[in-house]
JSON list of C-alpha atoms and ligand atoms in Angstrom, two decimals:
[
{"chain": "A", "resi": 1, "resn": "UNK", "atom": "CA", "xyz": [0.00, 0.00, 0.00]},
{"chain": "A", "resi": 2, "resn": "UNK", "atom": "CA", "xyz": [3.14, 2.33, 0.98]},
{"chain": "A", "resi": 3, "resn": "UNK", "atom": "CA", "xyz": [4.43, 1.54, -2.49]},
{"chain": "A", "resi": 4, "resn": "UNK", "atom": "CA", "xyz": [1.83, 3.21, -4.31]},
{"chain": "A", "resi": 5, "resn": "UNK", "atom": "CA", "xyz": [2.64, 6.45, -2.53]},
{"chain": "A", "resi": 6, "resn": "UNK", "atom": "CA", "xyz": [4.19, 9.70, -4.55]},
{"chain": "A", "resi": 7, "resn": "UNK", "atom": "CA", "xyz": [5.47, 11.68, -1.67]},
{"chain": "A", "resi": 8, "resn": "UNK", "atom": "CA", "xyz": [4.07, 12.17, 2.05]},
{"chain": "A", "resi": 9, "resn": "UNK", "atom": "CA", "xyz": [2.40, 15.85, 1.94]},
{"chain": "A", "resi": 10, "resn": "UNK", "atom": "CA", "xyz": [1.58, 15.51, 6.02]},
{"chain": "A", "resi": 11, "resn": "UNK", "atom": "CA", "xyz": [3.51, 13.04, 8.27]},
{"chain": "A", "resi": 12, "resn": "UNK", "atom": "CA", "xyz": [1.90, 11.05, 11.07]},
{"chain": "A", "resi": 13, "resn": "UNK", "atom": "CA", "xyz": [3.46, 13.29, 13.68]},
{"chain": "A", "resi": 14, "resn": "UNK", "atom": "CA", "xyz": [2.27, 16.41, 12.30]},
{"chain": "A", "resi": 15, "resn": "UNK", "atom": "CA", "xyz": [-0.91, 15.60, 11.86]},
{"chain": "A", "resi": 16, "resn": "UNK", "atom": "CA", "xyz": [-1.15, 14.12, 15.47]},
{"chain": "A", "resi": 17, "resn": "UNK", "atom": "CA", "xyz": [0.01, 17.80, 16.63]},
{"chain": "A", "resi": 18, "resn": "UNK", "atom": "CA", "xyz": [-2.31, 19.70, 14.86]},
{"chain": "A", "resi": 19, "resn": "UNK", "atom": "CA", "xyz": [-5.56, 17.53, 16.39]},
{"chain": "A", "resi": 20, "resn": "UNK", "atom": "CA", "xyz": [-4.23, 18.21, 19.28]},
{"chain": "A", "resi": 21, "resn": "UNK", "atom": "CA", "xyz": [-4.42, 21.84, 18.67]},
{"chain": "A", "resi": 22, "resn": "UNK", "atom": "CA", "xyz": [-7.94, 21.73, 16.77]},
{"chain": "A", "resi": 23, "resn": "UNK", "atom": "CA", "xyz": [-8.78, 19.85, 20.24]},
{"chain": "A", "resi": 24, "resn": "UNK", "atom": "CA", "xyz": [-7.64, 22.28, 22.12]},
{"chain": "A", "resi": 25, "resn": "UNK", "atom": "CA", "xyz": [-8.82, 25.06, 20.56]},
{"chain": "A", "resi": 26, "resn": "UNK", "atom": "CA", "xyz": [-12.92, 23.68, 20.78]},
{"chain": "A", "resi": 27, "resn": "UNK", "atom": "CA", "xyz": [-12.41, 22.43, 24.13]},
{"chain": "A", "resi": 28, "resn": "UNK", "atom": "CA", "xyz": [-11.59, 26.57, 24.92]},
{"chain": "A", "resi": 29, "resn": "UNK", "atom": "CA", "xyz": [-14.36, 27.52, 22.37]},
{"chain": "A", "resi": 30, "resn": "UNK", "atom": "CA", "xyz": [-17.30, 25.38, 23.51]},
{"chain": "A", "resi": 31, "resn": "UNK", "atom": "CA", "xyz": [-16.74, 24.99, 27.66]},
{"chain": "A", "resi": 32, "resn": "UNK", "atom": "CA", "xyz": [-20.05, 25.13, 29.06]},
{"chain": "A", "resi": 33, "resn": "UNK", "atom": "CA", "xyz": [-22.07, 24.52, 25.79]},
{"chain": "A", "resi": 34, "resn": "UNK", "atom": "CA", "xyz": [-24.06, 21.33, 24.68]},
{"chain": "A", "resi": 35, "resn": "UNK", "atom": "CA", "xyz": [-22.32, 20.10, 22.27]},
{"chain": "A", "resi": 36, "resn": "UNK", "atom": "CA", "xyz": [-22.43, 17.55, 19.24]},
{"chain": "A", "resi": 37, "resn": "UNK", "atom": "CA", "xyz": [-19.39, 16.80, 16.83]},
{"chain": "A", "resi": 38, "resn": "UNK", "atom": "CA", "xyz": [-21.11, 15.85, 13.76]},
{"chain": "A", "resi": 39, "resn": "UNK", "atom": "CA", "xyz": [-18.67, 13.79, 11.64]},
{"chain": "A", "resi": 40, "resn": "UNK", "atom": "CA", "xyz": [-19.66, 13.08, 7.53]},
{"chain": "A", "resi": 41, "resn": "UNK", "atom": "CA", "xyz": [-18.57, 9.60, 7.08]},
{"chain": "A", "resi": 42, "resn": "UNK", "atom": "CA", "xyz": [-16.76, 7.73, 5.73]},
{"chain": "A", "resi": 43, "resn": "UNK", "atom": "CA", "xyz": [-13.77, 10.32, 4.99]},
{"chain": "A", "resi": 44, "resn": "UNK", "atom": "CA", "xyz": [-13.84, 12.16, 8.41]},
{"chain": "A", "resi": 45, "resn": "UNK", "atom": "CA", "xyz": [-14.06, 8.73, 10.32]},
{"chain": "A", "resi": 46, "resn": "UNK", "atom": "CA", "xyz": [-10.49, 8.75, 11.39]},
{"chain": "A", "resi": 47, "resn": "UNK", "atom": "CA", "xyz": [-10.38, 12.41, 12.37]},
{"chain": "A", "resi": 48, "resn": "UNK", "atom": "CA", "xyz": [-13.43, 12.45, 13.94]},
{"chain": "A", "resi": 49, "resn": "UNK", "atom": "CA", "xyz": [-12.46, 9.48, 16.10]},
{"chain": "A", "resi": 50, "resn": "UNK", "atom": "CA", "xyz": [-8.73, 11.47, 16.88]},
{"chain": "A", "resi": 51, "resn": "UNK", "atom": "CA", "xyz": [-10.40, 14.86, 17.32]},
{"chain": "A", "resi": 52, "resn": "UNK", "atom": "CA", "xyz": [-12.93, 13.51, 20.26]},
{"chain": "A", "resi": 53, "resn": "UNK", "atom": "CA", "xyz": [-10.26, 12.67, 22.26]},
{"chain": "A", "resi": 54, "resn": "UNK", "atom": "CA", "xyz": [-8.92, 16.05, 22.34]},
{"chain": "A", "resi": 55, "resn": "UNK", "atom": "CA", "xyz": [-11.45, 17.56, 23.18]},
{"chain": "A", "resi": 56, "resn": "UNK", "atom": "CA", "xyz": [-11.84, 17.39, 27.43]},
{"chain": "A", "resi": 57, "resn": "UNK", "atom": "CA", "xyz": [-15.29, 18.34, 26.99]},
{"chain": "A", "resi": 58, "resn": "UNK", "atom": "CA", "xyz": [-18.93, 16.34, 27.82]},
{"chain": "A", "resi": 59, "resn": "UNK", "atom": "CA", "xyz": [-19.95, 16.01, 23.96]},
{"chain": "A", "resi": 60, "resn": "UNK", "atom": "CA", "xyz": [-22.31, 13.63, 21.75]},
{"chain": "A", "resi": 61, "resn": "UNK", "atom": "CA", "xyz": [-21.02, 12.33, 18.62]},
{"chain": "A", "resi": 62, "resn": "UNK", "atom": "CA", "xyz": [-23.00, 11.44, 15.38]},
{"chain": "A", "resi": 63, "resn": "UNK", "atom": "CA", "xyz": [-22.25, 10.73, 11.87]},
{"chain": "A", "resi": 64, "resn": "UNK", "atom": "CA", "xyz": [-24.07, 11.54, 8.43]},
{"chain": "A", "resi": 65, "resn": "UNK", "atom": "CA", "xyz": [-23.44, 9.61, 5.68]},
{"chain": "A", "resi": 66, "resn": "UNK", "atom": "CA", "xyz": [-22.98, 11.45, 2.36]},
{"chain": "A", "resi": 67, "resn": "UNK", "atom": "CA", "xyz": [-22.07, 10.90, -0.89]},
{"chain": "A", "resi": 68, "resn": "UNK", "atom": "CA", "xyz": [-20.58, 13.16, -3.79]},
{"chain": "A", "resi": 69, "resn": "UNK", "atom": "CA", "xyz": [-17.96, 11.07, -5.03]},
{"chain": "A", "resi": 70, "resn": "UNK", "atom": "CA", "xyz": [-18.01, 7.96, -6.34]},
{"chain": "A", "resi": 71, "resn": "UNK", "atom": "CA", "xyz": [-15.09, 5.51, -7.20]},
{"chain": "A", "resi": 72, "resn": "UNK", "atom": "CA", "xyz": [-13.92, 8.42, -8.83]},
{"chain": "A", "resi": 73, "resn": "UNK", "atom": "CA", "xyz": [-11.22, 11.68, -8.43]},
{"chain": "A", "resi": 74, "resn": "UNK", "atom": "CA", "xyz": [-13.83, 14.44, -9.21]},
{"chain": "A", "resi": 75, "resn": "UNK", "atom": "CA", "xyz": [-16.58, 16.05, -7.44]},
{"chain": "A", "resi": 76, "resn": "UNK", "atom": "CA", "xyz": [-20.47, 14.74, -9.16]},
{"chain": "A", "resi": 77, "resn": "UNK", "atom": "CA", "xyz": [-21.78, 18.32, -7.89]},
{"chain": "A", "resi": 78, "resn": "UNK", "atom": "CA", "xyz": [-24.79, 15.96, -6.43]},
{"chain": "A", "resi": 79, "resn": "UNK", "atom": "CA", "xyz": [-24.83, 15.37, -2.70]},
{"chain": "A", "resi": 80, "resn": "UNK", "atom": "CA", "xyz": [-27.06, 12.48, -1.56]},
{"chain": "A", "resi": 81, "resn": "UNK", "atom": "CA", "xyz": [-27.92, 11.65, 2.38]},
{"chain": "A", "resi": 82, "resn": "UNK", "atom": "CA", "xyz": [-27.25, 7.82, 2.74]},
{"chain": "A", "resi": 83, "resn": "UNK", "atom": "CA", "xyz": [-27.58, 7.93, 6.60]},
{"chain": "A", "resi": 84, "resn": "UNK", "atom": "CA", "xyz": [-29.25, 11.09, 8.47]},
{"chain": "A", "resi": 85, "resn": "UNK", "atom": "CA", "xyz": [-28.21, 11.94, 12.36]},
{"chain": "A", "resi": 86, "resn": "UNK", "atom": "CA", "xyz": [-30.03, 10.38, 14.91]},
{"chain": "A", "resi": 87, "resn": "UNK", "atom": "CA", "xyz": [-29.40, 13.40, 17.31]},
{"chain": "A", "resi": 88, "resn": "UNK", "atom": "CA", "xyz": [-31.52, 16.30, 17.37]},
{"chain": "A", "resi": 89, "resn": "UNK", "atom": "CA", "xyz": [-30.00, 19.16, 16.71]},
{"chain": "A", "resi": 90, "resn": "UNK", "atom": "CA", "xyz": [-32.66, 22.29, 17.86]},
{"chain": "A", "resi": 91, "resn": "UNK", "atom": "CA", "xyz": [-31.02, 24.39, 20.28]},
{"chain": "A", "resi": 92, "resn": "UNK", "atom": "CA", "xyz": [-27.68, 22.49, 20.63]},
{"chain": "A", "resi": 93, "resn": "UNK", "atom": "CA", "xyz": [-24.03, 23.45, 19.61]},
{"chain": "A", "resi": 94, "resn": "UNK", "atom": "CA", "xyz": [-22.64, 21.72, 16.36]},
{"chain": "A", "resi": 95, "resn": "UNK", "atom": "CA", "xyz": [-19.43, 21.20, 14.61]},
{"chain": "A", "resi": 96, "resn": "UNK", "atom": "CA", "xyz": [-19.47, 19.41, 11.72]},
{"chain": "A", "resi": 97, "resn": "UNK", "atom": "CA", "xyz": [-16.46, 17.67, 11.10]},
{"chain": "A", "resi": 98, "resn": "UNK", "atom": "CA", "xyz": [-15.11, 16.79, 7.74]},
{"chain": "A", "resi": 99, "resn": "UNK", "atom": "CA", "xyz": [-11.92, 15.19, 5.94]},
{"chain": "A", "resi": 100, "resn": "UNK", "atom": "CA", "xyz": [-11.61, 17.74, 3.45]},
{"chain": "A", "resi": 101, "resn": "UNK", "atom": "CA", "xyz": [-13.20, 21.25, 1.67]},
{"chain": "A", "resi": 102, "resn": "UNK", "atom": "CA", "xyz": [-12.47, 20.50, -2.33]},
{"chain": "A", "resi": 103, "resn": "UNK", "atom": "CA", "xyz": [-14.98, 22.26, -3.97]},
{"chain": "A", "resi": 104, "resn": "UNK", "atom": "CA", "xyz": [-17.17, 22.86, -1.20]},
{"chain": "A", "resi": 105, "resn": "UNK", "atom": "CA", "xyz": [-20.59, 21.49, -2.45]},
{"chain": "A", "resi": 106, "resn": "UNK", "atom": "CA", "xyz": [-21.04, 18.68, -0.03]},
{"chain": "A", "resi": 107, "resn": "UNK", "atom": "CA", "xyz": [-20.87, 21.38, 2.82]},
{"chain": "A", "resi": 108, "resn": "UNK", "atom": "CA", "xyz": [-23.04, 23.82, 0.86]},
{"chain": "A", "resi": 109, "resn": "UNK", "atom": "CA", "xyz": [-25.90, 21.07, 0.70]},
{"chain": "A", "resi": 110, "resn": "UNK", "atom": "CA", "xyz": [-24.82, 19.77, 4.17]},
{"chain": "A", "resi": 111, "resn": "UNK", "atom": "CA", "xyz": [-25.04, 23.42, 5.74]},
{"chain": "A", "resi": 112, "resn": "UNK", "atom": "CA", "xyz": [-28.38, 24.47, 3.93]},
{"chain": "A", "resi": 113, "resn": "UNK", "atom": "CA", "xyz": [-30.07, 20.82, 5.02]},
{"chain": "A", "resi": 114, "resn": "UNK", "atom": "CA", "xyz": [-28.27, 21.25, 8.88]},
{"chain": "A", "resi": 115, "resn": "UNK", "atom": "CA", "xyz": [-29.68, 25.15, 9.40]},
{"chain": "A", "resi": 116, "resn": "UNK", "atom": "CA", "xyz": [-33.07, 24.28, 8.76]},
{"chain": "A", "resi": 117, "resn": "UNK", "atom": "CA", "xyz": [-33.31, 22.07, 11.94]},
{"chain": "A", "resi": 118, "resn": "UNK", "atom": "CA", "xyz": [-32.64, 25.41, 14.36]},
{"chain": "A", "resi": 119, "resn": "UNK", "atom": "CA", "xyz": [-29.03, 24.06, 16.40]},
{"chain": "A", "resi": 120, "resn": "UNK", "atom": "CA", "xyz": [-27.83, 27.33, 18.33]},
{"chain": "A", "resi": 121, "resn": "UNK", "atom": "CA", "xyz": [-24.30, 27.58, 15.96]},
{"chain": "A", "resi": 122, "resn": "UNK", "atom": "CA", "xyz": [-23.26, 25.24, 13.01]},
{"chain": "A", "resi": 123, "resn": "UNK", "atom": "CA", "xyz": [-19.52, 25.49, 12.41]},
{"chain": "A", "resi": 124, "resn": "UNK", "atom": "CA", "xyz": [-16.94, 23.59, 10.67]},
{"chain": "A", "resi": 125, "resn": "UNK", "atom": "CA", "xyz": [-13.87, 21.84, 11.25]},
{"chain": "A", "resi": 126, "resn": "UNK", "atom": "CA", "xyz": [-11.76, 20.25, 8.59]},
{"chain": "A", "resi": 127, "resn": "UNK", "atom": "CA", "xyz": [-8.85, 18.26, 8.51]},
{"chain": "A", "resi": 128, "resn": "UNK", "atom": "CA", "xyz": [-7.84, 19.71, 5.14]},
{"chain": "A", "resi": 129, "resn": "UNK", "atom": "CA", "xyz": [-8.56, 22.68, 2.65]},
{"chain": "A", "resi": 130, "resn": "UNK", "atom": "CA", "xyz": [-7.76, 22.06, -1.22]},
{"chain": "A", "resi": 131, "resn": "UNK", "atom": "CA", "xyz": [-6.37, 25.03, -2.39]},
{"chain": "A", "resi": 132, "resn": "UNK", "atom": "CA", "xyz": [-7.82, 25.15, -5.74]},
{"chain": "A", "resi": 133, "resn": "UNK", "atom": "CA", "xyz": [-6.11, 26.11, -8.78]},
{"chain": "A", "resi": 134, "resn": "UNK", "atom": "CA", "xyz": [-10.01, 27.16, -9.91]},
{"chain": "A", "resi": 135, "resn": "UNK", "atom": "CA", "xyz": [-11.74, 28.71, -6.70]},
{"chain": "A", "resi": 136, "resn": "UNK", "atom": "CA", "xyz": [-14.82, 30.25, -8.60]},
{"chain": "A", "resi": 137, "resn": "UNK", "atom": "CA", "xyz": [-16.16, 26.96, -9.87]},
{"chain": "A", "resi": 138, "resn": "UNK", "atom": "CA", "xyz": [-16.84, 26.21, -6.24]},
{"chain": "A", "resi": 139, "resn": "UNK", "atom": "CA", "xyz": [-18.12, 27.36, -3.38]},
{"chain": "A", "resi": 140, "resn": "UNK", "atom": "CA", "xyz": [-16.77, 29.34, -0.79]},
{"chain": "A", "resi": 141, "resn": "UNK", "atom": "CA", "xyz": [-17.06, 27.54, 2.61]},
{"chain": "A", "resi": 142, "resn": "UNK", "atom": "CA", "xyz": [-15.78, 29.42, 6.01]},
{"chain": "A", "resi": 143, "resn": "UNK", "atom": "CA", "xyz": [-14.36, 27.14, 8.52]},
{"chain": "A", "resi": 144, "resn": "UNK", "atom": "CA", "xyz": [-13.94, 27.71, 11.71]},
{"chain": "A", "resi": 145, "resn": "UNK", "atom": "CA", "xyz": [-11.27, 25.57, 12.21]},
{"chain": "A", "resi": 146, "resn": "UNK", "atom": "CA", "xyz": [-8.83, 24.01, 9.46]},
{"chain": "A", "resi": 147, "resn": "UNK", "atom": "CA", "xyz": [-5.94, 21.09, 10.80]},
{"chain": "A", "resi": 148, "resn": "UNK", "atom": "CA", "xyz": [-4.00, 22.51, 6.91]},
{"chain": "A", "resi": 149, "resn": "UNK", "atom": "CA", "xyz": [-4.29, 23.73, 3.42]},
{"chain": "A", "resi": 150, "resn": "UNK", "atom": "CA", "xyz": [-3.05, 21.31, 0.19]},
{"chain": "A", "resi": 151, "resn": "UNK", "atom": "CA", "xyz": [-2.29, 22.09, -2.93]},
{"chain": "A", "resi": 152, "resn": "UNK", "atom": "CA", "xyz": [-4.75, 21.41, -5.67]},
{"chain": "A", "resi": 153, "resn": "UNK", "atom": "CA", "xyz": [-3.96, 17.38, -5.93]},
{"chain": "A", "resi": 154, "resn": "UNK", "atom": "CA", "xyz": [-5.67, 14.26, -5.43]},
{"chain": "A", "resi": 155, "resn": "UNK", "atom": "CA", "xyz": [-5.12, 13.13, -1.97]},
{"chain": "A", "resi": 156, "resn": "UNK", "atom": "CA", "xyz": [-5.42, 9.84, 0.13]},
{"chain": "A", "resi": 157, "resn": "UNK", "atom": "CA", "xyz": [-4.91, 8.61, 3.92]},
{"chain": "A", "resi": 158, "resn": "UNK", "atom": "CA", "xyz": [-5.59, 9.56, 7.61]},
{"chain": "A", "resi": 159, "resn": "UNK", "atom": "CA", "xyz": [-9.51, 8.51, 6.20]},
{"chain": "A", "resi": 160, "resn": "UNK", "atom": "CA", "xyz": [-9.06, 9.63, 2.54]},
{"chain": "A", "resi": 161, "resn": "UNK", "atom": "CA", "xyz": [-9.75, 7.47, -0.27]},
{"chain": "A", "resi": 162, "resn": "UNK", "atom": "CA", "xyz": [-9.29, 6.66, -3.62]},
{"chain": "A", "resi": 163, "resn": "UNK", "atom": "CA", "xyz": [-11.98, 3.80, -4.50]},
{"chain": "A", "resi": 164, "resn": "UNK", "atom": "CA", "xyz": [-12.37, 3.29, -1.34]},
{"chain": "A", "resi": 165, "resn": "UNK", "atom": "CA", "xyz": [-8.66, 2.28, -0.77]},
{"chain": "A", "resi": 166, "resn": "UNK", "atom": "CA", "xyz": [-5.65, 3.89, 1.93]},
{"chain": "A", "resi": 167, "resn": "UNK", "atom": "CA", "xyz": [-7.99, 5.34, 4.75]},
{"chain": "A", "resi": 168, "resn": "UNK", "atom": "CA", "xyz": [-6.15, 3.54, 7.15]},
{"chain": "A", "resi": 169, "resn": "UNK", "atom": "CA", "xyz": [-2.58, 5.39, 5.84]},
{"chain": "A", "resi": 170, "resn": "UNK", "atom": "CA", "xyz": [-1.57, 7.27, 9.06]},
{"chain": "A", "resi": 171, "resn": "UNK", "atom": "CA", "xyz": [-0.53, 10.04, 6.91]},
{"chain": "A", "resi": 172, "resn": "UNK", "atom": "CA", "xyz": [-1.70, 12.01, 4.20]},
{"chain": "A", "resi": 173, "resn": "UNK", "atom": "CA", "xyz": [0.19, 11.48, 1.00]},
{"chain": "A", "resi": 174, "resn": "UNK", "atom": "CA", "xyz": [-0.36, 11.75, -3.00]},
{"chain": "A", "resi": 175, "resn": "UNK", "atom": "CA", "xyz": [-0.57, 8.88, -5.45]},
{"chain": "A", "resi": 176, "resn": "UNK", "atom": "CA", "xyz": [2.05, 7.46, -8.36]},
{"chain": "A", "resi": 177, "resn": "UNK", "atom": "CA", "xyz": [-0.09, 8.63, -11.07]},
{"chain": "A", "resi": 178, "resn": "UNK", "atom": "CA", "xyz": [0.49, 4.60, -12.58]},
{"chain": "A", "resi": 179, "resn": "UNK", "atom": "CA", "xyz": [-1.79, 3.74, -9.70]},
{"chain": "A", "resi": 180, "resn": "UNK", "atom": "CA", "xyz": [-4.59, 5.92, -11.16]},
{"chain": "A", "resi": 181, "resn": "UNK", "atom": "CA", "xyz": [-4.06, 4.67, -14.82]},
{"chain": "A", "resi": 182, "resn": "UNK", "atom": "CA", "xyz": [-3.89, 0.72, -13.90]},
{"chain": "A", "resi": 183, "resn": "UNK", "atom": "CA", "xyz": [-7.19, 1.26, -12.07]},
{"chain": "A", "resi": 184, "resn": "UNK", "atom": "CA", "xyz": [-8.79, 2.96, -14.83]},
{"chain": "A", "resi": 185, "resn": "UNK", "atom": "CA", "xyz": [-10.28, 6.34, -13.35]},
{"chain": "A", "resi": 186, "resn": "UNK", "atom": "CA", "xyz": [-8.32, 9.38, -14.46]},
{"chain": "A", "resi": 187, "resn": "UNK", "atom": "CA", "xyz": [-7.96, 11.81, -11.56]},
{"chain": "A", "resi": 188, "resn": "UNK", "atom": "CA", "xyz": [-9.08, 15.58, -11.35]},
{"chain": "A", "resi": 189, "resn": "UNK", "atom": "CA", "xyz": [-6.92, 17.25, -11.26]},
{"chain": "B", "resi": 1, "resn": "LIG", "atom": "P1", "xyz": [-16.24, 18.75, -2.20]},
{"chain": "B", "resi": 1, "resn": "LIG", "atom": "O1", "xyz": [-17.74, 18.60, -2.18]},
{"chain": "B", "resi": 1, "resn": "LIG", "atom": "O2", "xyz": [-15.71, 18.93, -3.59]},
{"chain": "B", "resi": 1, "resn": "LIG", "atom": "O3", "xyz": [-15.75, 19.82, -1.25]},
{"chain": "B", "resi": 1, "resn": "LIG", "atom": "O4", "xyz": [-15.61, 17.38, -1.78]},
{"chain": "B", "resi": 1, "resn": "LIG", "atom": "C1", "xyz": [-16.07, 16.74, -0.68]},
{"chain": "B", "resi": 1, "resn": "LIG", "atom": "C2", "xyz": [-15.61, 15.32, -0.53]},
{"chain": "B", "resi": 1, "resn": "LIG", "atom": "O5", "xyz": [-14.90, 14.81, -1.65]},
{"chain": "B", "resi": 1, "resn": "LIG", "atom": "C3", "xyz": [-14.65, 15.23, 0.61]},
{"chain": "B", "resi": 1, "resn": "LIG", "atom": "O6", "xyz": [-15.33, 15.12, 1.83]},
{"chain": "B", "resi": 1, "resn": "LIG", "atom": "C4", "xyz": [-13.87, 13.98, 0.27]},
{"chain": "B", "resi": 1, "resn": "LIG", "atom": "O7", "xyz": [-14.56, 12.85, 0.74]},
{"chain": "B", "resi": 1, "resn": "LIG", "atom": "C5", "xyz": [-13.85, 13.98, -1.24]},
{"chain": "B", "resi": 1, "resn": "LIG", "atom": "N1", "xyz": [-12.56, 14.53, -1.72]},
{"chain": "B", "resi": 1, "resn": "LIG", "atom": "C6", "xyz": [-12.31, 15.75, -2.22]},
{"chain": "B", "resi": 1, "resn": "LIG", "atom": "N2", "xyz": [-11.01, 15.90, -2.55]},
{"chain": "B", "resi": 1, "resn": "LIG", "atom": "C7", "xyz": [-10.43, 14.72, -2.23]},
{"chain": "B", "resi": 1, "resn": "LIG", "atom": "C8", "xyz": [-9.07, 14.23, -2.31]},
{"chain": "B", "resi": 1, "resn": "LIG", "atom": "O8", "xyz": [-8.12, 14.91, -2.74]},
{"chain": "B", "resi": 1, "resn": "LIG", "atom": "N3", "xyz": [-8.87, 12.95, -1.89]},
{"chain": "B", "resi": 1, "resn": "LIG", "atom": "C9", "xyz": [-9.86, 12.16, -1.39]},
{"chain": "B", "resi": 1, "resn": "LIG", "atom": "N4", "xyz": [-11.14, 12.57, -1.30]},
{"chain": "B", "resi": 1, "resn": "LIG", "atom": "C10", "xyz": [-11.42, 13.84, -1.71]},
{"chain": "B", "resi": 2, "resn": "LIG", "atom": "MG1", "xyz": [-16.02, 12.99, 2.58]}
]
């Protein structure tokens, strides 16, 4: 699985740091406050699970399933809910929690579909932010907190995939681009 790796954009160490800090920082942010890390599976599963423990806080955590990519490198645009919450969210305090901000759609719809159900805040924490060589054909999503930015590449580990393989990489790293061609789907970008 190692073999099929480019180069290692964020070691193991670093990232392990940064949760720590993210933790930190909502554990200062949130004292006192009902509150309910919301995680989108699967891609956020490993930070999610990280994150919790950094935070020295009483806190609920749920998960929403949804889906915008499939075995493929490029965003469908469409965002479908496979699994809804079970928590309700009316008057409580909720960070969503998410692998990465590419385009930004599956927030948008995520957001729009969250606000309607009245929590007292919605804000986001992401592992990652894709700095994108084409911002304007997405959509701008403010996080609250961000672990780092990457450049505009196809990542994978520390709970990203690529068809569904190298969530369990305790790193984040880029593919050999061979790996992409022998499994057929081209990658964007
Ligand atoms: P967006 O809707 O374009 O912001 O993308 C949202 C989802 O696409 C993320 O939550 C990831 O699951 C997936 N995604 C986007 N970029 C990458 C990547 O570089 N590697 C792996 N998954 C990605
Ligand atoms: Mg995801």
């Amino acid at each position: 699985m190692r073999d099929d790796i480019e180069e290692t954009l964020i070691s193991e160490q670093a990232i392990q740091a940064r949760v720590a800090e993210l933790g930190a920082a909502i554990t200062r942010d949130y004292a006192g406050k009902d509150l309910v890390l919301l995680g989108i599976l699967r891609g956020s599963l490993i930070f999610l699970a990280d994150l919790a423990r950094q935070v020295a806080l009483p806190l609920e955590i749920d998960t929403i399933v949804a889906a915008s990519y499939g075995d493929e490198t490029h965003s469908s645009g469409v965002v479908k809910i496979v699994k809804d919450i079970e928590a309700s969210i009316e008057g409580r305090h909720v960070v969503i929690v998410e692998d990465i901000i590419d385009t930004g759609l599956t927030l948008r719809n995520l957001l729009e579909l969250l606000r309607t159900r009245s929590p007292a805040s919605l804000r986001v924490c992401t592992l990652l932010v894709k700095d994108r060589v084409f911002p304007e054909q997405g959509e701008r999503i403010e996080a609250a907190y961000v672990g780092f930015h990457v450049p505009d590449r196809f990542v994978v580990g520390y709970g990203l995939d690529y068809a569904q393989r190298y969530r369990n990489l305790p790193f984040i790293g880029v593919l050999k681009p061979e790996v992409y061609t022998t499994t057929g789907a081209a990658p964007t970008p």
